[in-house]
Coordinates of C-alpha atoms and ligand atoms in Angstrom, one line a residue:
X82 CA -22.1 17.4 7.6
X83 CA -24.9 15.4 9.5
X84 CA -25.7 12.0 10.3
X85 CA -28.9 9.9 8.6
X86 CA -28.9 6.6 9.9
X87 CA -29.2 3.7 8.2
X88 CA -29.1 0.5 9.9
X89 CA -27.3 -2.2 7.5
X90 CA -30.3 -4.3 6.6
X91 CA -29.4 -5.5 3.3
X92 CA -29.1 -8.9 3.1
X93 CA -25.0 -10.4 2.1
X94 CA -23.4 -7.4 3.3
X95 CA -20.5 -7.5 5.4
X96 CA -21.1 -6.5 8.6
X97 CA -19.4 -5.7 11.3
X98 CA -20.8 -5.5 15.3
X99 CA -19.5 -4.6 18.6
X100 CA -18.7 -7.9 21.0
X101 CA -16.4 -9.5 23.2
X102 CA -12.8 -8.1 23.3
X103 CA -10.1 -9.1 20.3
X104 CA -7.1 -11.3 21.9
X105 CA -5.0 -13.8 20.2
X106 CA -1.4 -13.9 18.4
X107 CA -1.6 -13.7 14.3
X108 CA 0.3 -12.8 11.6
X109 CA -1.1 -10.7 8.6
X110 CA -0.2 -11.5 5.1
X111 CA 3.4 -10.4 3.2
X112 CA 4.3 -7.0 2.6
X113 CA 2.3 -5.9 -0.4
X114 CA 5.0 -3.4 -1.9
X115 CA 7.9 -6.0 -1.2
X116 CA 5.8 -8.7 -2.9
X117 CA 5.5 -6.8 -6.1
X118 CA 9.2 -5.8 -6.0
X119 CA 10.3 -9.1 -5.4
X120 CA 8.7 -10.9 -8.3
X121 CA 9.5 -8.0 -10.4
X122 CA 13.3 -7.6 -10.0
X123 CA 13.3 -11.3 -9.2
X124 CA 12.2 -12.1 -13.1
X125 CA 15.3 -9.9 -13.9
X126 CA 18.1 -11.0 -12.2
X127 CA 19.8 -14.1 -13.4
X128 CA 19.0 -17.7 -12.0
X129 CA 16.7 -18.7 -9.5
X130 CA 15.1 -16.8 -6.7
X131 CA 13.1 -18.6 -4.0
X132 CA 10.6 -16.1 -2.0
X133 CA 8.7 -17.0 1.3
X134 CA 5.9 -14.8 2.5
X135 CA 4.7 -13.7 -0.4
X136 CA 1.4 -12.1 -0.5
X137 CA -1.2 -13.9 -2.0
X138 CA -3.4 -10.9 -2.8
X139 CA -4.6 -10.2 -6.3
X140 CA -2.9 -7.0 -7.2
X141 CA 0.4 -9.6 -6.4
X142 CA -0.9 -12.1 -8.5
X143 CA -1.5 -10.1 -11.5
X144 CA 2.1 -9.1 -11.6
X145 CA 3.1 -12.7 -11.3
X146 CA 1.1 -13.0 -14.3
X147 CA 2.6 -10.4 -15.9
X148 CA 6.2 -11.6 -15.5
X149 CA 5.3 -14.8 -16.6
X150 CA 3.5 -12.8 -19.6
X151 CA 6.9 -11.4 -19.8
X152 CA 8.8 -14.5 -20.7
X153 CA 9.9 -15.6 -16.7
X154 CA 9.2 -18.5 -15.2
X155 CA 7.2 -17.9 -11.6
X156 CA 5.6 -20.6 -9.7
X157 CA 4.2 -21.2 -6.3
X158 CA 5.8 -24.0 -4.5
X159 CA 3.3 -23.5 -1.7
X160 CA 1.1 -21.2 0.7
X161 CA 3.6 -17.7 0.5
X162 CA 6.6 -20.2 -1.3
X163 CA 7.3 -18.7 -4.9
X164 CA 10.0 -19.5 -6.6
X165 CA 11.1 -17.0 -9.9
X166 CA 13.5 -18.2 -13.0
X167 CA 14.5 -15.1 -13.9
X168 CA 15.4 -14.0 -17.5
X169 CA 18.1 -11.5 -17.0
X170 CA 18.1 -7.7 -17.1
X171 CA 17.1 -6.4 -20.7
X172 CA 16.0 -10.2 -21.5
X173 CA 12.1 -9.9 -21.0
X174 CA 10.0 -11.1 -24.1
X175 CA 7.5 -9.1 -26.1
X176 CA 4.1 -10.3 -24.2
X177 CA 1.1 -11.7 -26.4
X178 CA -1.6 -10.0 -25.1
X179 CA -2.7 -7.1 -22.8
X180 CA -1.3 -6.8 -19.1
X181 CA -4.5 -6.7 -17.0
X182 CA -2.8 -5.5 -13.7
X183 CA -6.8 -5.8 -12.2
X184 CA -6.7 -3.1 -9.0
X185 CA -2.7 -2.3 -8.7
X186 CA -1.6 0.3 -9.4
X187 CA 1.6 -0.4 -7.9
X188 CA 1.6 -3.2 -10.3
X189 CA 1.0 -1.2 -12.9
X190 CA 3.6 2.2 -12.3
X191 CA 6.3 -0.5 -11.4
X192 CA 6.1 -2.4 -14.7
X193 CA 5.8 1.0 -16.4
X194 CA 9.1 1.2 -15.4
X195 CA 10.9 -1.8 -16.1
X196 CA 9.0 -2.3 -19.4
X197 CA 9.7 1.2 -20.4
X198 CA 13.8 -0.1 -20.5
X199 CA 13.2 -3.0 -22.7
X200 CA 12.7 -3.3 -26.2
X201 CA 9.2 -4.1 -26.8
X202 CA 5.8 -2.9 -27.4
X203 CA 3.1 -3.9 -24.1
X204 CA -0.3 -3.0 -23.6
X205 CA -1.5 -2.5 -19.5
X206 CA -5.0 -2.0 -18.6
X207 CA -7.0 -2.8 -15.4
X208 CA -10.3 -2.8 -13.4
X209 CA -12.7 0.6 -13.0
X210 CA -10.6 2.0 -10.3
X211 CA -7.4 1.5 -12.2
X212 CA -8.3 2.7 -15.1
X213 CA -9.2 6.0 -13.4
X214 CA -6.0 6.3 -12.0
X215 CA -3.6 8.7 -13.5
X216 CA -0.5 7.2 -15.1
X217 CA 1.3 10.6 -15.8
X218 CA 3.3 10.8 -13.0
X219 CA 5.2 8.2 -14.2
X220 CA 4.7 8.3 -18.0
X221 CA 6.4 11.8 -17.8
X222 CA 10.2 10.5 -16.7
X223 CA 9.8 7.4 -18.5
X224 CA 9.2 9.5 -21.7
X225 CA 12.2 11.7 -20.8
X226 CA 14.3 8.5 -20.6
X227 CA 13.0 7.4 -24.3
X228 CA 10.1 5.4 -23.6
X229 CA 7.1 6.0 -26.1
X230 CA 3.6 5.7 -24.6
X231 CA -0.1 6.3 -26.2
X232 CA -2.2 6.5 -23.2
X233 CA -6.2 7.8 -22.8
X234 CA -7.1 10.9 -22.1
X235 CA -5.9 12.5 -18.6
X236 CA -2.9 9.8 -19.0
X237 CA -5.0 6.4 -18.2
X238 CA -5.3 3.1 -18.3
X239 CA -5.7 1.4 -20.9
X240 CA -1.9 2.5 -22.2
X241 CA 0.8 1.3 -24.3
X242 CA 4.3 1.7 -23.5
X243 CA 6.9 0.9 -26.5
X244 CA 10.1 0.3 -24.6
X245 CA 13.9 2.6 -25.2
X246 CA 16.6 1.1 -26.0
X247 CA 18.4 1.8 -23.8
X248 CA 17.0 4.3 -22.3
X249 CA 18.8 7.5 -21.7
X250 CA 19.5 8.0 -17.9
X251 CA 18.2 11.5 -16.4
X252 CA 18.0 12.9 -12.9
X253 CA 14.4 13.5 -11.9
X254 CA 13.0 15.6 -8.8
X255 CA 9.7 14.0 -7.8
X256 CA 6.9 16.5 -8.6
X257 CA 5.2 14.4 -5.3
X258 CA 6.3 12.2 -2.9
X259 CA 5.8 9.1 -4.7
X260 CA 7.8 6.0 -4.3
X261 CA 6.0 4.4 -7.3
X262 CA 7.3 7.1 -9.6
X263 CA 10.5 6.8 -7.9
X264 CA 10.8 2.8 -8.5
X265 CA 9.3 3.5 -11.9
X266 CA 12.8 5.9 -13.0
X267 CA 15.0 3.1 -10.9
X268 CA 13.7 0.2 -12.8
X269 CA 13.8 1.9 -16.4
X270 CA 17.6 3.4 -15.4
X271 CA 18.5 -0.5 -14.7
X272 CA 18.8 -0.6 -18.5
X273 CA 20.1 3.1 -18.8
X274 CA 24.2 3.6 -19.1
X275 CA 25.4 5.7 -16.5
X276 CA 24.2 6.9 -13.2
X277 CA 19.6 7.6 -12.6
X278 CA 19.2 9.9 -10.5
X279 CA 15.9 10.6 -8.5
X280 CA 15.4 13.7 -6.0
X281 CA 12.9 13.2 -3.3
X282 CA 12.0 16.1 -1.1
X283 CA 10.4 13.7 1.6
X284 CA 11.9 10.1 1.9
X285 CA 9.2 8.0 0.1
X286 CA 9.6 4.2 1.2
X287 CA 12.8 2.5 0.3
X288 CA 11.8 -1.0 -0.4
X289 CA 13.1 -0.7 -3.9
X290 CA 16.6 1.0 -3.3
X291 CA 16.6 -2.5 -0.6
X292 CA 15.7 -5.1 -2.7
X293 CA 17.8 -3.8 -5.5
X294 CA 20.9 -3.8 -3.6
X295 CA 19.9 -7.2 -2.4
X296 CA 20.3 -8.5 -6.0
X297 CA 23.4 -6.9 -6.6
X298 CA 22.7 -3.1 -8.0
X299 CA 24.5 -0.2 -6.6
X300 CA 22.4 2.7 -5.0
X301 CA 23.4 5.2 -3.3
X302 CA 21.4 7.7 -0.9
X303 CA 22.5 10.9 0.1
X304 CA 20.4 13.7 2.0
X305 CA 20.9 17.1 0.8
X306 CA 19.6 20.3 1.3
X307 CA 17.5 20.3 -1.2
X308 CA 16.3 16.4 -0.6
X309 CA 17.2 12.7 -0.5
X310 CA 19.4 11.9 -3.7
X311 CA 19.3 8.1 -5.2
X312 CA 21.6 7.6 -7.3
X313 CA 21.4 4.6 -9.5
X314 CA 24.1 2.7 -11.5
X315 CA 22.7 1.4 -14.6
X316 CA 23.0 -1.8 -16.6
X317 CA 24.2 -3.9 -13.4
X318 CA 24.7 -7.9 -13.3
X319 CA 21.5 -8.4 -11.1
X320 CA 21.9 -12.0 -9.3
X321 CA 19.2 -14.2 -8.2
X322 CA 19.3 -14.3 -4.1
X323 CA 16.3 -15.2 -2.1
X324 CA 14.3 -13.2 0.0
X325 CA 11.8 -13.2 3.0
X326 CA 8.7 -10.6 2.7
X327 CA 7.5 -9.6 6.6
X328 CA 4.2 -8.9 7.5
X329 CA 2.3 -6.1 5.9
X330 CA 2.4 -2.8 8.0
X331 CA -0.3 -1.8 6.0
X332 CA -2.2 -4.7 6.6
X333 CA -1.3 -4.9 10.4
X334 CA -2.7 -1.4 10.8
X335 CA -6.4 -2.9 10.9
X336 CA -6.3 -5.0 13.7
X337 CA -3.8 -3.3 15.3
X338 CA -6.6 -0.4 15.5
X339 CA -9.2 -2.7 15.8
X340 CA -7.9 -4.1 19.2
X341 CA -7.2 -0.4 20.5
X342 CA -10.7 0.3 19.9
X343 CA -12.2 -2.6 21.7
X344 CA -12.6 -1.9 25.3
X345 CA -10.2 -4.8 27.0
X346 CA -8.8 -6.0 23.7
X347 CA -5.0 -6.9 23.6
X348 CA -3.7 -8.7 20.3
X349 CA -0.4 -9.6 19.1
X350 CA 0.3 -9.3 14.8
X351 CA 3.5 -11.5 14.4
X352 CA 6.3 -10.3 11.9
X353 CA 5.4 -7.2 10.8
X354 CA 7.6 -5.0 8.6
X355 CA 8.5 -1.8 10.7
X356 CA 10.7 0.3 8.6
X357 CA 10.3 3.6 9.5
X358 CA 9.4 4.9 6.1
X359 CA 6.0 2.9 6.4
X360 CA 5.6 3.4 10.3
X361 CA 3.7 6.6 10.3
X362 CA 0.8 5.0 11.4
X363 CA 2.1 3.5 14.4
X364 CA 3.7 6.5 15.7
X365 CA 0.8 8.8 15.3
X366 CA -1.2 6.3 17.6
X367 CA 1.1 6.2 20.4
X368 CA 1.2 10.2 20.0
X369 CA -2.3 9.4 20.8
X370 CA -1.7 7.4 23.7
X371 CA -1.9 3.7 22.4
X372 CA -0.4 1.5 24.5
X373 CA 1.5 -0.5 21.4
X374 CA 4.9 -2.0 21.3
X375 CA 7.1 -3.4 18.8
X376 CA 8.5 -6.4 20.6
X377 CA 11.6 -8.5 19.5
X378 CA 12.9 -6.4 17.1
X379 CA 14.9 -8.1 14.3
X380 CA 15.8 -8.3 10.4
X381 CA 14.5 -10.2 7.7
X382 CA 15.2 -10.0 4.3
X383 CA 17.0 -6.8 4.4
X384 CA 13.9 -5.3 6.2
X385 CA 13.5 -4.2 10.3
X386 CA 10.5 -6.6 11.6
X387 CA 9.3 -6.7 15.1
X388 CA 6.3 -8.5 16.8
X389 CA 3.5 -5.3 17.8
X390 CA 1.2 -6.1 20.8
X391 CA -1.2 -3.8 21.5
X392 CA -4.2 -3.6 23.7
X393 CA -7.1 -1.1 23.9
X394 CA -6.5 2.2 24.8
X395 CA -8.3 5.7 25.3
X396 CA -6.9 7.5 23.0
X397 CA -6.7 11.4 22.2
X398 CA -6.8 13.6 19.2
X399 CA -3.6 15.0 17.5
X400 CA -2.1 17.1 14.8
X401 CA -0.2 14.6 12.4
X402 CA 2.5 16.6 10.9
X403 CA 2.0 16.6 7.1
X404 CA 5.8 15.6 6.1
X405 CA 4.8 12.2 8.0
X406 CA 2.3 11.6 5.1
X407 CA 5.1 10.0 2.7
X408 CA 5.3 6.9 5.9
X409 CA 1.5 6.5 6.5
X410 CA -0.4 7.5 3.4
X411 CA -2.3 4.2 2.7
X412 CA -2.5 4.6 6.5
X413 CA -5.2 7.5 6.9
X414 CA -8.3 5.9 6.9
X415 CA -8.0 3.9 9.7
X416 CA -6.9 6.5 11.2
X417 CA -9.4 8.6 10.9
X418 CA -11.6 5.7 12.4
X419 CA -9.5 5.7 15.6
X420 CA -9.7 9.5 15.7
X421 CA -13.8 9.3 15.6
X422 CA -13.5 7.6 18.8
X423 CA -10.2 9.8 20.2
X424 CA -11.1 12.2 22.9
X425 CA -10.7 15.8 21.3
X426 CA -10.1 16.4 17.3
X427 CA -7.4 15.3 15.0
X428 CA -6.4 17.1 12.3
X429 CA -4.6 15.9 9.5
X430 CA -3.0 17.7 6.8
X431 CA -0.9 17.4 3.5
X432 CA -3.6 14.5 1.7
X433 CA -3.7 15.8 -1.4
X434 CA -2.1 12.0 -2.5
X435 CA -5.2 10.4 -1.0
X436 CA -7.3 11.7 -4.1
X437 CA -6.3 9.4 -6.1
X438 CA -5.7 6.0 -4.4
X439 CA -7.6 3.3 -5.6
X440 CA -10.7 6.0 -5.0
X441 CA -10.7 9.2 -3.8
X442 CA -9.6 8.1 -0.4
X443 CA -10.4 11.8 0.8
X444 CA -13.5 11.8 0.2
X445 CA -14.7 8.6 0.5
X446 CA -13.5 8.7 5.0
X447 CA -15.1 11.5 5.3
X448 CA -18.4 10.3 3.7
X449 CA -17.9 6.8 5.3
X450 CA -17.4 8.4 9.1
X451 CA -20.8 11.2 8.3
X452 CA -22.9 7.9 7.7
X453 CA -21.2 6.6 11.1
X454 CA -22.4 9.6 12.3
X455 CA -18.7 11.2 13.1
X456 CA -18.3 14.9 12.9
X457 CA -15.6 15.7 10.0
X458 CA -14.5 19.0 8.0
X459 CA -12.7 17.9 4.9
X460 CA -10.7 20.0 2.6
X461 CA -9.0 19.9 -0.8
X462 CA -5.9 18.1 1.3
X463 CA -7.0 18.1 4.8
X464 CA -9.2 16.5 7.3
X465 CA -10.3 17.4 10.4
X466 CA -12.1 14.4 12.8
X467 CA -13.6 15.7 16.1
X468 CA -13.7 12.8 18.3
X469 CA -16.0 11.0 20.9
X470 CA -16.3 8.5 23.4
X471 CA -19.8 6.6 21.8
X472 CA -19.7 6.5 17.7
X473 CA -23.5 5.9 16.3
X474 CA -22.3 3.5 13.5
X475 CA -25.3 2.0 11.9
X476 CA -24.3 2.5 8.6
X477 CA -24.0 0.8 5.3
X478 CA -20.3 2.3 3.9
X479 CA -19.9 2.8 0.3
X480 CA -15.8 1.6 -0.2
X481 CA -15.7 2.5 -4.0
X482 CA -13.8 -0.4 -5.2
X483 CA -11.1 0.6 -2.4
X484 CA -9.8 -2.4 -0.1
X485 CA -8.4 0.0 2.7
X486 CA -12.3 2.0 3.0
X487 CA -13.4 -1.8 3.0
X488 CA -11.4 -2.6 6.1
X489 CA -11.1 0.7 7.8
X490 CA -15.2 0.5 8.7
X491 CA -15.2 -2.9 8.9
X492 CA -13.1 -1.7 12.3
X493 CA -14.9 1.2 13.0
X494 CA -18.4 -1.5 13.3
X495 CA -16.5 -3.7 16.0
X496 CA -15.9 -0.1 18.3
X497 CA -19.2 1.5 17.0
X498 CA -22.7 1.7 19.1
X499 CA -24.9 0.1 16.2
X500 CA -22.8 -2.5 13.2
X501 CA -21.2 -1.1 10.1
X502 CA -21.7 -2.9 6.8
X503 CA -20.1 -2.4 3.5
X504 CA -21.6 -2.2 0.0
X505 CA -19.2 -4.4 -1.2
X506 CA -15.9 -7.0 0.3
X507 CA -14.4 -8.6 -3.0
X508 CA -11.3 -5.8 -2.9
X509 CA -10.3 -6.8 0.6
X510 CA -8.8 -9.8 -1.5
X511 CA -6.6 -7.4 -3.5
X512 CA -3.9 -7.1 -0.5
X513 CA -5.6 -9.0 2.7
X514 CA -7.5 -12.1 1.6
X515 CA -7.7 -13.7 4.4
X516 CA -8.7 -10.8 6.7
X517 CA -12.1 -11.9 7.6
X518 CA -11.2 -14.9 8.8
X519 CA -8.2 -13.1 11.1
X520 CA -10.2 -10.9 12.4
X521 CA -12.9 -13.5 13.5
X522 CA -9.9 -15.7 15.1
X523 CA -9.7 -12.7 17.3
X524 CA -13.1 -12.7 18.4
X525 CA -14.6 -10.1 16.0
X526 CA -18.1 -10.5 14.8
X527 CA -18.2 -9.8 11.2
X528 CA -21.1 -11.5 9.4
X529 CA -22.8 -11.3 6.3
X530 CA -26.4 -9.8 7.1
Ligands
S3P69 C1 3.5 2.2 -2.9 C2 3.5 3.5 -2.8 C3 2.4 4.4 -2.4 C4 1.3 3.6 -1.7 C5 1.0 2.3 -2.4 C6 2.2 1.4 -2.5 C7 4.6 1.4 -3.3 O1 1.8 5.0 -3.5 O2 0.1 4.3 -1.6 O3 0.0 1.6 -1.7 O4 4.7 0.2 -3.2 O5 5.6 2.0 -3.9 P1 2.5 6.4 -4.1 O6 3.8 6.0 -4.7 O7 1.5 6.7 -5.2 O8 2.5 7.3 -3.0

């Protein structure tokens, strides 16, 4: 692939330019996959449960609109303070009117789940890239368990789910490593009688099995031979309790990579979650040579949380073993942006998932790094970044409705020889809305050209 530069001229763009280094202490916003799970399994247990931390993203807010669509009573008390009345297991109402879950499509594979166990009839749709997303994975199970769906072709959005009840409860090996489709089963076999069963073959994240437990289900994990078995007991007394979301790993992963790239950078992110089902990311880049540590480390809310401080580092290409994919797949695009400025070539394998995130997240990093004027080979699941010490940059970077392409070159613009813009910033605000703002506490100069 080759490089045709095109220096970001158009005017609004976000754009983002090499400058002084990044220092400074923040902390990013609540855990996006906890925030969902909390205000979902927080509308189902009985009596009151207060949340702090909470992202404030959009994806988050559309399911707080859903549960109140849904018949709990959800409020925010103040900046990350919710507090949920929750209806009881079973007890959600029939909801007027379509479920627009916007871009989630956590939001969306979750409440599959949960509505799929109670006895009503909803309709879920979302934005462009959710409603090109393919719901299968998790209509499949949920169908096996009794739920009724009528979706559009190739299993999208916009769907109807018509709710078993109960729902009959089935063991289910995950076709991939998904922990949506794996919450999905969980939250319909909460309404099941008798034991849910899901077989992983790689540990997906566990946030669900965690907060579960936290409001009083039992779960049980065992490891097999032939994969991680959670085992589910249906139709429990779930009890209000409140909860703490930590920082987003996710979300941390920006200017974590940001201030690595930045020659003399060193920046602390405050609280972030670091359970090692989500920590992928963080162990690739020390295999790389980051000089990163996860200071303090602590619990909250049921979750490991430590303070990372990293500072700029040279780092080197490696080969990211494909069964870490499962704990850094939302992960790879930055990535890939610290590898086009690793010394050597990275190569990372097993990203067939990547296809179809909120866009084909495959495609779009390789496209993304070409215009930056990186060297990439890409294949149906694989991606190969050779690496050097000056990147060209001057690009405008298509991000295809995808907040995580959005963020991962506004990084690669502050490390890059000439800026980076993006066609378009409004999805940042689906999981990190105040990004631009952190980033330019640090000292990072993103402006709209
Ligand atoms: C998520 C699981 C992952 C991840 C997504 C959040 C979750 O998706 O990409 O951002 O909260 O369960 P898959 O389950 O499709 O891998």
């Amino acid at each position: 692939m080759s490089h045709s530069p095109a220096p970001p001229d158009v005017p609004g763009r976000l754009t983002a330019a090499a400058g002084r280094p990044l220092e400074g202490r923040i902390t990013v916003p609540g855990d996006k996959s906890i925030s969902h799970r909390a205000l979902m399994l927080a509308a189902l247990a009985v009596g009151r449960t207060g949340v702090e931390g909470l992202l404030e993203g959009e994806d988050v807010l559309r399911t707080a609109a859903a549960m109140r669509a849904l018949g709990a009573r959800v409020e925010r008390l103040g900046p990350g303070t919710w507090q949920v009345d929750g209806v009881g297991l079973g007890g959600l109402a029939e909801p007027e009117d379509v479920l627009d879950m916007g871009n989630a499509g956590t939001g969306s594979r979750l409440l599959m789940g949960i509505l799929a166990g109670h006895d009503l009839t909803a309709f879920l749709t979302g934005d462009a890239s959710l409603r090109r997303r393919p719901m299968n994975r998790v209509m499949a199970p949920l169908a096996q368990m009794g739920a009724t769906f009528a979706a559009r072709s190739g299993g999208r959005l916009p769907l109807m789910v018509q709710g078993a009840s109960p729902p009959m409860p089935i063991t289910y090996r995950l076709p991939v490593a998904s922990a949506q489709v794996k919450s999905a089963v969980l939250f319909a076999g909460l309404s099941a009688p008798g034991t849910t069963t899901v077989i992983e073959p790689e540990p997906t994240r566990d946030h669900s099995e965690r907060m579960l437990r936290h409001f009083g289900a039992r779960i049980a994990v065992e490891d097999r031979t032939d994969g991680r078995h959670v085992v589910l007991t249906g139709q429990p007394e779930l009890v209000a309790g409140d909860l703490v979301v930590p920082g987003d790993p996710s979300s941390a992963a920006f200017p974590v990579v940001a201030a690595l790239l930045v020659p003399g950078s060193e920046v602390t992110v405050a609280r972030v979650g670091t359970n090692d089902l989500r920590c992928g990311l963080y162990t690739t880049l020390r295999e790389m040579g980051a000089d990163l540590a996860f200071v303090d480390p602590r619990e909250e809310g049921g979750e490991p949380i430590a303070d990372l401080v990293v500072r700029a580092s040279r780092l080197k290409g490696v080969e990211v073993p494909p069964d870490r994919a499962p704990a850094m797949i939302d992960e790879y695009p930055v990535l890939a942006v610290a590898a086009a400025f690793a010394e050597g070539t990275t190569v990372m394998r097993g990203l067939g998932e990547l296809k179809v995130k909120e866009s084909d997240r495959l495609a779009a990093t390789a496209r993304g790094l070409v215009a930056c004027g990186v060297k990439v080979e890409v294949g149906d699941d694989w991606l190969i970044v050779h690496g050097q010490e000056r990147v060209p940059g001057g690009a405008l970077v298509e991000t295809e409705m995808d907040h995580r392409i959005a963020m991962a070159f506004l990084v690669m613009g502050l490390a890059a020889q000439q800026p980076v813009a993006i066609d378009d910033d409004a999805m940042i605000a689906t999981s990190f809305p105040a990004f631009t703002d952190l980033m330019r506490g640090l000292g990072a100069d993103l402006r709209r050209v």
